Coordinates of C-alpha atoms and ligand atoms in Angstrom, one line a residue:
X14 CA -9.5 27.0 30.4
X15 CA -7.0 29.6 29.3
X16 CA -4.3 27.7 31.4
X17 CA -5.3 24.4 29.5
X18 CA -5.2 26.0 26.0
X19 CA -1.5 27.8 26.8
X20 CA -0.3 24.2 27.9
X21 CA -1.5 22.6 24.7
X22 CA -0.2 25.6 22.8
X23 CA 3.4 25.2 24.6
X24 CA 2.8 21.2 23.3
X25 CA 1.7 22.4 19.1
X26 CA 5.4 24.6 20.1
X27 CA 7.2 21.3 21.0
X28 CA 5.5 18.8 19.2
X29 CA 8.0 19.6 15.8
X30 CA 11.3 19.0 18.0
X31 CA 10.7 15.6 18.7
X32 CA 14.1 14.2 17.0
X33 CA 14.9 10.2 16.6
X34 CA 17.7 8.2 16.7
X35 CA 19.2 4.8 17.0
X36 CA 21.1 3.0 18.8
X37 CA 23.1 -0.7 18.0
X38 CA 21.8 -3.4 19.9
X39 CA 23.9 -6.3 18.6
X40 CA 26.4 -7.2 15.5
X41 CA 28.1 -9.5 13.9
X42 CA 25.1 -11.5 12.5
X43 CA 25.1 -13.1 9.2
X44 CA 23.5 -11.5 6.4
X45 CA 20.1 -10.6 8.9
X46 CA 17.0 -10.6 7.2
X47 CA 14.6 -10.0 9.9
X48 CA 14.1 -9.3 13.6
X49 CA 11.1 -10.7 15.5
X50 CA 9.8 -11.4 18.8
X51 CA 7.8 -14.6 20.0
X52 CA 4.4 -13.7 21.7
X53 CA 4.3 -13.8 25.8
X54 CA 8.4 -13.6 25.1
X55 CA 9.9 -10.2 26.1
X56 CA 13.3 -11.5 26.7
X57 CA 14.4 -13.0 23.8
X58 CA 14.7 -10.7 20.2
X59 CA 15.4 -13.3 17.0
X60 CA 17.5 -12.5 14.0
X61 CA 17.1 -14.1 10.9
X62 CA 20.3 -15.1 8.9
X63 CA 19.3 -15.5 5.0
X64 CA 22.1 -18.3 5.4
X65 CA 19.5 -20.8 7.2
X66 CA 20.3 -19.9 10.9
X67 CA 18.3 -18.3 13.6
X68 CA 20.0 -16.2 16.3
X69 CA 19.0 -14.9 19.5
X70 CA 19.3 -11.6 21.4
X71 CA 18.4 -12.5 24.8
X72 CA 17.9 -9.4 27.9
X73 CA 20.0 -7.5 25.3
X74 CA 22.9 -9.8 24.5
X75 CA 24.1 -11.9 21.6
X76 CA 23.7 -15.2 22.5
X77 CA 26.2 -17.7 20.8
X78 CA 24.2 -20.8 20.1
X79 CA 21.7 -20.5 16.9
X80 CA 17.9 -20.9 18.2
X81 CA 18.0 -23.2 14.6
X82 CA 19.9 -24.1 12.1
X83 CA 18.7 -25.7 8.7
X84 CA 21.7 -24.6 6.2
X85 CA 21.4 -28.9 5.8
X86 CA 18.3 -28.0 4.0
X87 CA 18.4 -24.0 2.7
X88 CA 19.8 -22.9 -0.8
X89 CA 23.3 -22.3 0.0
X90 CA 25.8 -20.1 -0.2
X91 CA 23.9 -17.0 -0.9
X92 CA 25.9 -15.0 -3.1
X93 CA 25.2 -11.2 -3.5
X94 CA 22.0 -10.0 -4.4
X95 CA 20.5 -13.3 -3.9
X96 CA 17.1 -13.4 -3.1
X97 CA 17.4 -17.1 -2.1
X98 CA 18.0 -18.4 1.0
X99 CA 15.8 -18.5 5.1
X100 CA 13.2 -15.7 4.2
X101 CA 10.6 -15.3 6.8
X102 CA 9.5 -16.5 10.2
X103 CA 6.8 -16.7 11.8
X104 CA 5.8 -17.5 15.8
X105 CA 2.3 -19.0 16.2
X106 CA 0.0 -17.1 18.2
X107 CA 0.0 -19.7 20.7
X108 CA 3.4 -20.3 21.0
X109 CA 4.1 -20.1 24.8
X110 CA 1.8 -23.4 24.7
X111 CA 2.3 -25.0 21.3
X112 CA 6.0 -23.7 20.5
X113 CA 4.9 -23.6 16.7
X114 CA 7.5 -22.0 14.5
X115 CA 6.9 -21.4 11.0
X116 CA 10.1 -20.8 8.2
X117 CA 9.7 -19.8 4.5
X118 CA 12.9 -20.5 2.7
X119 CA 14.1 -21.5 -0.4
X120 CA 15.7 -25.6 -0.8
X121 CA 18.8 -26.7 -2.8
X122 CA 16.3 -27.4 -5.6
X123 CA 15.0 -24.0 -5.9
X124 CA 11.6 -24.5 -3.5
X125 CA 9.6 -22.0 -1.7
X126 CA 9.2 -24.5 1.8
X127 CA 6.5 -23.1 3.9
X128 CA 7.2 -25.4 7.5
X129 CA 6.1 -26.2 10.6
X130 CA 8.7 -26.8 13.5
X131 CA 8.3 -27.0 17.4
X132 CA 10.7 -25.8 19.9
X133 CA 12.2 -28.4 21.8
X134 CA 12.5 -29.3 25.8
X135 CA 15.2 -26.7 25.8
X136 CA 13.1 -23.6 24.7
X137 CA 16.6 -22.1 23.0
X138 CA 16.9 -24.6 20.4
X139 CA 14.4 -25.3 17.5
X140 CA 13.8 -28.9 17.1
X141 CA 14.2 -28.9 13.5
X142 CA 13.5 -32.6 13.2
X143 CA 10.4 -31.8 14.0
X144 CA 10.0 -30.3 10.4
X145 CA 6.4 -30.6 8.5
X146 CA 6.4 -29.2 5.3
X147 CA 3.0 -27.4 4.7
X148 CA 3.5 -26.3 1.5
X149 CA 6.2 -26.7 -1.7
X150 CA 6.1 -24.8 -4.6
X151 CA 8.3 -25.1 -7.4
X152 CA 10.0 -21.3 -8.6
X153 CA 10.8 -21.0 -12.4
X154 CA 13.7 -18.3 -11.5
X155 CA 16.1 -17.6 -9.3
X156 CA 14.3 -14.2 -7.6
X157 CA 11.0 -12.7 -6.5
X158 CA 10.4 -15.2 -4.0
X159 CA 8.7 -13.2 -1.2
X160 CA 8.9 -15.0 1.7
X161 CA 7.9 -12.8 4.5
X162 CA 5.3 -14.4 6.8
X163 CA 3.1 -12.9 9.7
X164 CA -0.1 -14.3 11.5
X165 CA -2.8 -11.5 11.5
X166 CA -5.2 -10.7 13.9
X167 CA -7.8 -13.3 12.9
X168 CA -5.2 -16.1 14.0
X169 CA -4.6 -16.8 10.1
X170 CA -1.6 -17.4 8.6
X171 CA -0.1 -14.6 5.7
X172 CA 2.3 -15.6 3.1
X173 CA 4.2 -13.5 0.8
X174 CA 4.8 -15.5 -2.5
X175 CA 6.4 -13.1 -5.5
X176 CA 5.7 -13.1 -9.1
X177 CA 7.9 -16.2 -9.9
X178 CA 10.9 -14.1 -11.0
X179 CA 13.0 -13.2 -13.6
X180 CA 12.0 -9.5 -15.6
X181 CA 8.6 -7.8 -15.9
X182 CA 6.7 -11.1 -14.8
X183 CA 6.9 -12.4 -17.9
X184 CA 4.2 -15.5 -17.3
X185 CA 1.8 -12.9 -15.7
X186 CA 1.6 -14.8 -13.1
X187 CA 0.5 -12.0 -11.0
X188 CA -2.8 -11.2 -12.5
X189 CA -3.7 -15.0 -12.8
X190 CA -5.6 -16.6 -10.0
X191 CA -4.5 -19.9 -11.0
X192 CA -1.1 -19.6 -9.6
X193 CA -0.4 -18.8 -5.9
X194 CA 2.6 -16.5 -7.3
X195 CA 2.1 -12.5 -6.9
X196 CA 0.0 -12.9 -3.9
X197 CA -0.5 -13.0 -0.4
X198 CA -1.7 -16.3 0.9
X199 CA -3.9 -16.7 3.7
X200 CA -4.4 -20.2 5.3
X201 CA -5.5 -21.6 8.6
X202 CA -3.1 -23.3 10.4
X203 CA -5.0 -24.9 13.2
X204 CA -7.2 -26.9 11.1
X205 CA -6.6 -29.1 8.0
X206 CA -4.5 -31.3 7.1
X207 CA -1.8 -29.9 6.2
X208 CA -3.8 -26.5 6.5
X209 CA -7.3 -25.6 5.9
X210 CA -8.4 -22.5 3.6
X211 CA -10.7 -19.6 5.6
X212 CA -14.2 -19.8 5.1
X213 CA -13.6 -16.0 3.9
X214 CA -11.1 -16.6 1.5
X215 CA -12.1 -14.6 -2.2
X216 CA -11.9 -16.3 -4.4
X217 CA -13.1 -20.0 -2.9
X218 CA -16.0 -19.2 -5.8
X219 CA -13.7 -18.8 -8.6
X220 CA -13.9 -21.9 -9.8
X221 CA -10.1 -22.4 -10.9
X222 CA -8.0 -19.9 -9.0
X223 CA -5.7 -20.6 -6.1
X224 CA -8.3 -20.8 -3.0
X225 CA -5.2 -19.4 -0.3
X226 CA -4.8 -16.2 -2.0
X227 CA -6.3 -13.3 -0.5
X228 CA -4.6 -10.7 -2.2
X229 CA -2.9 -10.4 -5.8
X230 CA -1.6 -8.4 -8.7
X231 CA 2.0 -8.0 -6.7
X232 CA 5.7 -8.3 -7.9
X233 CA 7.4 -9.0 -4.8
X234 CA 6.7 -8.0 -1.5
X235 CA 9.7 -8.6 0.6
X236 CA 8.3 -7.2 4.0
X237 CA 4.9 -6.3 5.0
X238 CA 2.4 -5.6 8.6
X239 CA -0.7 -5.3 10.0
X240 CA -1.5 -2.7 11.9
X241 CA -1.4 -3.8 15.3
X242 CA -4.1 -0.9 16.6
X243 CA -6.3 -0.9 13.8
X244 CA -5.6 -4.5 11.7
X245 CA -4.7 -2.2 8.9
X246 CA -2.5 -4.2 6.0
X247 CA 1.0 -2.2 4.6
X248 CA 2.6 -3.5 2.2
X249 CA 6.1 -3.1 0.2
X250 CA 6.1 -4.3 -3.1
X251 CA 9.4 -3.9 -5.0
X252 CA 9.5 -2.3 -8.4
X253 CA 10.5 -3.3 -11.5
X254 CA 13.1 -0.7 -13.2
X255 CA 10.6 2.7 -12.4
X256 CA 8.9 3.0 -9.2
X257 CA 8.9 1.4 -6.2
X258 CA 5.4 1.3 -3.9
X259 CA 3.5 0.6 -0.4
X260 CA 0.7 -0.5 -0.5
X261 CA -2.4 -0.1 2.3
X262 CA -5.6 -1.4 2.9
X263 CA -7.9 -0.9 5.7
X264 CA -8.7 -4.0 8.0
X265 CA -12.7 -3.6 6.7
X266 CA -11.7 -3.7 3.2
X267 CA -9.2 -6.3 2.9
X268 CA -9.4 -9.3 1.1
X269 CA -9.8 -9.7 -2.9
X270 CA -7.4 -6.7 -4.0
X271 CA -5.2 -6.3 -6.8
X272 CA -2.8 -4.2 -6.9
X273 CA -2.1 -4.1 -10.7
X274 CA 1.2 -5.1 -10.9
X275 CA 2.5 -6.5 -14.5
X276 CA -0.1 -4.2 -15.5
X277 CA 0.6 -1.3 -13.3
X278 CA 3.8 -0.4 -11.6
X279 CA 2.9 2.1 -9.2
X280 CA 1.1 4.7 -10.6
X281 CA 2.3 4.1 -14.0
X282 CA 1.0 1.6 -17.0
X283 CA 3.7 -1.0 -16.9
X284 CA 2.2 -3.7 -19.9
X285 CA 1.3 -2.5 -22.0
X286 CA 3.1 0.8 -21.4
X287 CA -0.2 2.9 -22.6
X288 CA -3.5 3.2 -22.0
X289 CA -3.9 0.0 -19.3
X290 CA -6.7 -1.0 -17.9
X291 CA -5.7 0.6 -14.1
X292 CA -9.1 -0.9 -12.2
X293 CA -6.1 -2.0 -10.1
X294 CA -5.7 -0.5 -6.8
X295 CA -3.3 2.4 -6.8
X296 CA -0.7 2.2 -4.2
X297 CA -0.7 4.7 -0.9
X298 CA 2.5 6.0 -1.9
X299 CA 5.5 5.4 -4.4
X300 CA 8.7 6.4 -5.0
X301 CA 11.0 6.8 -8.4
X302 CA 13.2 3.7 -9.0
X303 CA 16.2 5.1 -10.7
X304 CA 19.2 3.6 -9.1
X305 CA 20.3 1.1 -12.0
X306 CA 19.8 4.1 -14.5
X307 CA 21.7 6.6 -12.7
X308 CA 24.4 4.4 -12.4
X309 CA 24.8 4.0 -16.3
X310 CA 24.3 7.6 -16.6
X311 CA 26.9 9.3 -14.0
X312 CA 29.4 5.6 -13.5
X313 CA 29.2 5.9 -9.4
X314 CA 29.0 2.9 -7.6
X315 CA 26.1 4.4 -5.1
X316 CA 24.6 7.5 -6.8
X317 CA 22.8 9.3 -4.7
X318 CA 18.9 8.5 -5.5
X319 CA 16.0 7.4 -3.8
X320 CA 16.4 3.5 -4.4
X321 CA 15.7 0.7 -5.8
X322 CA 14.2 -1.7 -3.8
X323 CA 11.8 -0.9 -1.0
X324 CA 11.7 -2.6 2.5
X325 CA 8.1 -2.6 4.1
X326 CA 8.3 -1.6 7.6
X327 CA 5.7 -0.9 10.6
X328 CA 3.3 1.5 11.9
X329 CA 4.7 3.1 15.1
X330 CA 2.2 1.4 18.1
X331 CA 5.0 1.7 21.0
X332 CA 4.9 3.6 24.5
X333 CA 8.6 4.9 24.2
X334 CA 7.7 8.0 22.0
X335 CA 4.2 8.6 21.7
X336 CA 4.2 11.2 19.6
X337 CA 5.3 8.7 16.9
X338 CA 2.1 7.1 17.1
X339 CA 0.3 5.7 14.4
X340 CA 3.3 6.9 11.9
X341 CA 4.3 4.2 9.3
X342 CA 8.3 4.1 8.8
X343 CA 9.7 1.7 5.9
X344 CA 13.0 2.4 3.8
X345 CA 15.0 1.7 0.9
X346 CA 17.3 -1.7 0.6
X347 CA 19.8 0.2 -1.8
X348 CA 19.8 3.9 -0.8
X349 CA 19.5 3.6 2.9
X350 CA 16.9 5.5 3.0
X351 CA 14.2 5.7 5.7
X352 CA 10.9 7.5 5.3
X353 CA 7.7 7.7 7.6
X354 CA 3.9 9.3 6.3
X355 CA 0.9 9.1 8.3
X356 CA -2.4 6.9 7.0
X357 CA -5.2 9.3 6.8
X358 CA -8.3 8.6 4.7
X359 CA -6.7 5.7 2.7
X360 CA -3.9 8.5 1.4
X361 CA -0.2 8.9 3.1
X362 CA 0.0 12.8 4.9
X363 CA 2.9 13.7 6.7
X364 CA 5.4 12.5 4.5
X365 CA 9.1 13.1 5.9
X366 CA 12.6 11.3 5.0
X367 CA 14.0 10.6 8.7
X368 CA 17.3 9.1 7.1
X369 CA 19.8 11.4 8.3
X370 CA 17.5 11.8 11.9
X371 CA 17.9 8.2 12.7
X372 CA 21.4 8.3 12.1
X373 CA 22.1 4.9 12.1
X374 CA 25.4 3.5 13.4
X375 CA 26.2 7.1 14.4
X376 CA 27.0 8.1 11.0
X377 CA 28.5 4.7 10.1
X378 CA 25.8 4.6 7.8
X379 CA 24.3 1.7 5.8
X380 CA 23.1 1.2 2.4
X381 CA 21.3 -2.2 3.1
X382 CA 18.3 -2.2 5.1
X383 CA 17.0 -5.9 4.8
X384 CA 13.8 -5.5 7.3
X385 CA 12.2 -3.8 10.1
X386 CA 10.8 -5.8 12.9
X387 CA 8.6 -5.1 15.9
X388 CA 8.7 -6.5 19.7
X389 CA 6.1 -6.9 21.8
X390 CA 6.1 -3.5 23.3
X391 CA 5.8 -2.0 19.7
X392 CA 9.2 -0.9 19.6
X393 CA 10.6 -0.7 15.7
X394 CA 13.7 -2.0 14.9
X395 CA 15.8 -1.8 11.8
X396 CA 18.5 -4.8 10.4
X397 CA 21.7 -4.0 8.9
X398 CA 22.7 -7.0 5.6
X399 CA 25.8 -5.9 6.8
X400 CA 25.4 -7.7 10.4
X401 CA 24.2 -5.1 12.7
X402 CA 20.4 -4.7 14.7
X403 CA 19.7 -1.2 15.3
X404 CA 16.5 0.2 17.9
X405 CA 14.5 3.3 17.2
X406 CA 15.0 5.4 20.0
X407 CA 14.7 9.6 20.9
X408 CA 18.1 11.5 20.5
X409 CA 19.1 12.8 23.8
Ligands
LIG11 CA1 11.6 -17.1 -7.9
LIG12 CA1 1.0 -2.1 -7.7

């Protein structure tokens, strides 16, 4: 017994040392938006470009041919800080024997598209003929379109839709049930035509809300993940000018949330700016939003603050460094920041900034962390806007 107890005492000694990294896997992409990894597929990474193309990584190399492209058909060109553009993708469950492949992007006439595709004979090229729109919706501004798209474990479909756009929600769409903006959307798509709503949905009984939304009250959550131990939900919802949050809920409570926003951001009374009504559920975790201010106040071009736009990420479920288990990372767009906090009890605990840790690019640092993405190992990695796919890894 006393052996046993010195060998987990020598493992408390170590278990502070563990030390990250990165490494670059590939470059050269297009504006990259996300990273993601078919089911029952552990050769071939895809990458995202906001442009309307879809990339492969195949046994670790850059393969030259797009998996899809649909610029014919995507808002184009995407000029900086455009939020327009391919968005999110999403590989049905069942993809090794349906080759379903589902895109969120934005059209020439200023569309969220929610589509179907199917891959084609040749399983390195989309056959983007095979296009069924599922869903259209019509944006009154330019930004806050959302657009990132996951299947969760019950097989259902997730949609990020954001608040419509423009500056403090000014149609409160989020906090109205009768618009499908400022919510996640949850749909079957293996029954209905074009798709059928869950039998669980909320607010089915609400007589004229939007029966897909299973969530609400959001701004404009660019990236979020379940869980894939526990089903647990994270969410990153970008702030307006003050704070930026994550969001959590457990697997056993989700479903029917709001999470405050033109009311709330974060923590904080948003409209009207005192004494709100805050029934709305707090977020796990936010951060101060101050980048646009301090750059009025000091004149540099990158001041050196937390951020101003947060990038959801994952919780940590792969075998390469167990002792990151269960640890949530996510990040700042603007700031290049990357933080990591544990979920205990519905608050974050073990808060740490890993930024200069992970080191990415080996110091050639970036400020423009688009997304996170997960393979099917559980391994986390991290996309560049400026081009380049970076892999969590253990410093030597
Ligand atoms: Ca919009
Ligand atoms: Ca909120």
């Amino acid at each position: 017994m006393k052996f046993i107890s010195f060998i987990l005492f020598i493992q408390f000694l170590f278990a502070g040392e563990l030390k990250l990294s990165s490494i670059k896997i590939a470059d050269g992409f297009s504006k990259p938006v996300y990273i993601c990894q078919p089911p029952g597929d552990n050769e071939r990474l895809f990458v995202l470009e906001q442009k309307g193309v879809v990339k492969m990584i195949k046994n670790g190399e850059k393969v030259r041919k797009p998996f899809a492209d649909i610029r014919d058909r995507v808002h184009n060109p995407v000029i900086p800080g455009d939020e327009r553009g391919l968005l999110g993708l999403a590989f049905h469950p069942d993809y090794q024997s349906n080759g379903f492949v589902f895109m969120n992007y934005i059209d020439e006439d200023d569309h969220t598209i929610i589509s179907r595709f199917i891959v084609s004979e040749n399983l390195d090229k989309l056959d983007t003929d095979s296009e069924k729109i599922l869903m259209k919706i019509k944006q009154p501004f330019s930004n806050h379109n959302g657009g990132h798209m996951v299947f969760g474990p019950d097989g259902y479909l997730y949609i990020s839709v954001g608040d419509g756009g423009k500056w403090g929600d000014p149609y409160n769409n989020a906090q109205n049930l009768e618009t499908v903006f400022g919510s996640i959307l949850r749909i079957d798509v293996d029954n209905g035509e074009p798709y059928a709503i869950p039998e669980d949905n909320p607010f089915l009984k609400h007589e004229n809300a939007k029966k897909e939304i299973w969530q609400y009250g959001l701004r404009n959550v660019w990236r979020f993940s379940f869980d894939r131990e526990t089903g647990d939900i994270y969410l990153g919802d970008v702030g307006q000018d003050m704070w930026e949050e994550i969001d959590f809920v457990s697997a056993e409570d989700a479903g029917g949330q709001n999470f405050g926003w033109r009311v709330m951001e974060g923590n904080h009374c948003y409209n009207p700016k005192e004494n709100c009504d805050s029934t709305g559920l707090m977020p796990i975790l936010e951060y101060p939003n101050d980048a646009n201010y301090m750059k009025v106040l000091t004149g540099m071009d990158e001041p050196n603050v937390d951020g101003c736009s947060v990038t959801g990420g994952y919780v940590y479920r792969g075998s390469a460094i167990d002792k990151l288990q269960g640890t949530y990372f996510f990040a700042d767009y603007c700031s290049g920041n990357i933080w990591t906090f544990k979920e205990k009890n519905g608050k974050a605990t073990e808060f740490q900034n890993r930024t200069e840790e992970i080191n990415l690019g080996g110091g050639g640092f970036t400020n423009y962390i688009s997304s996170f993405g997960e393979d099917n190992n559980g391994e986390l990695y991290i996309v560049d806007y400026n081009g380049i796919i970076f892999k969590l890894t253990v410093a030597e």
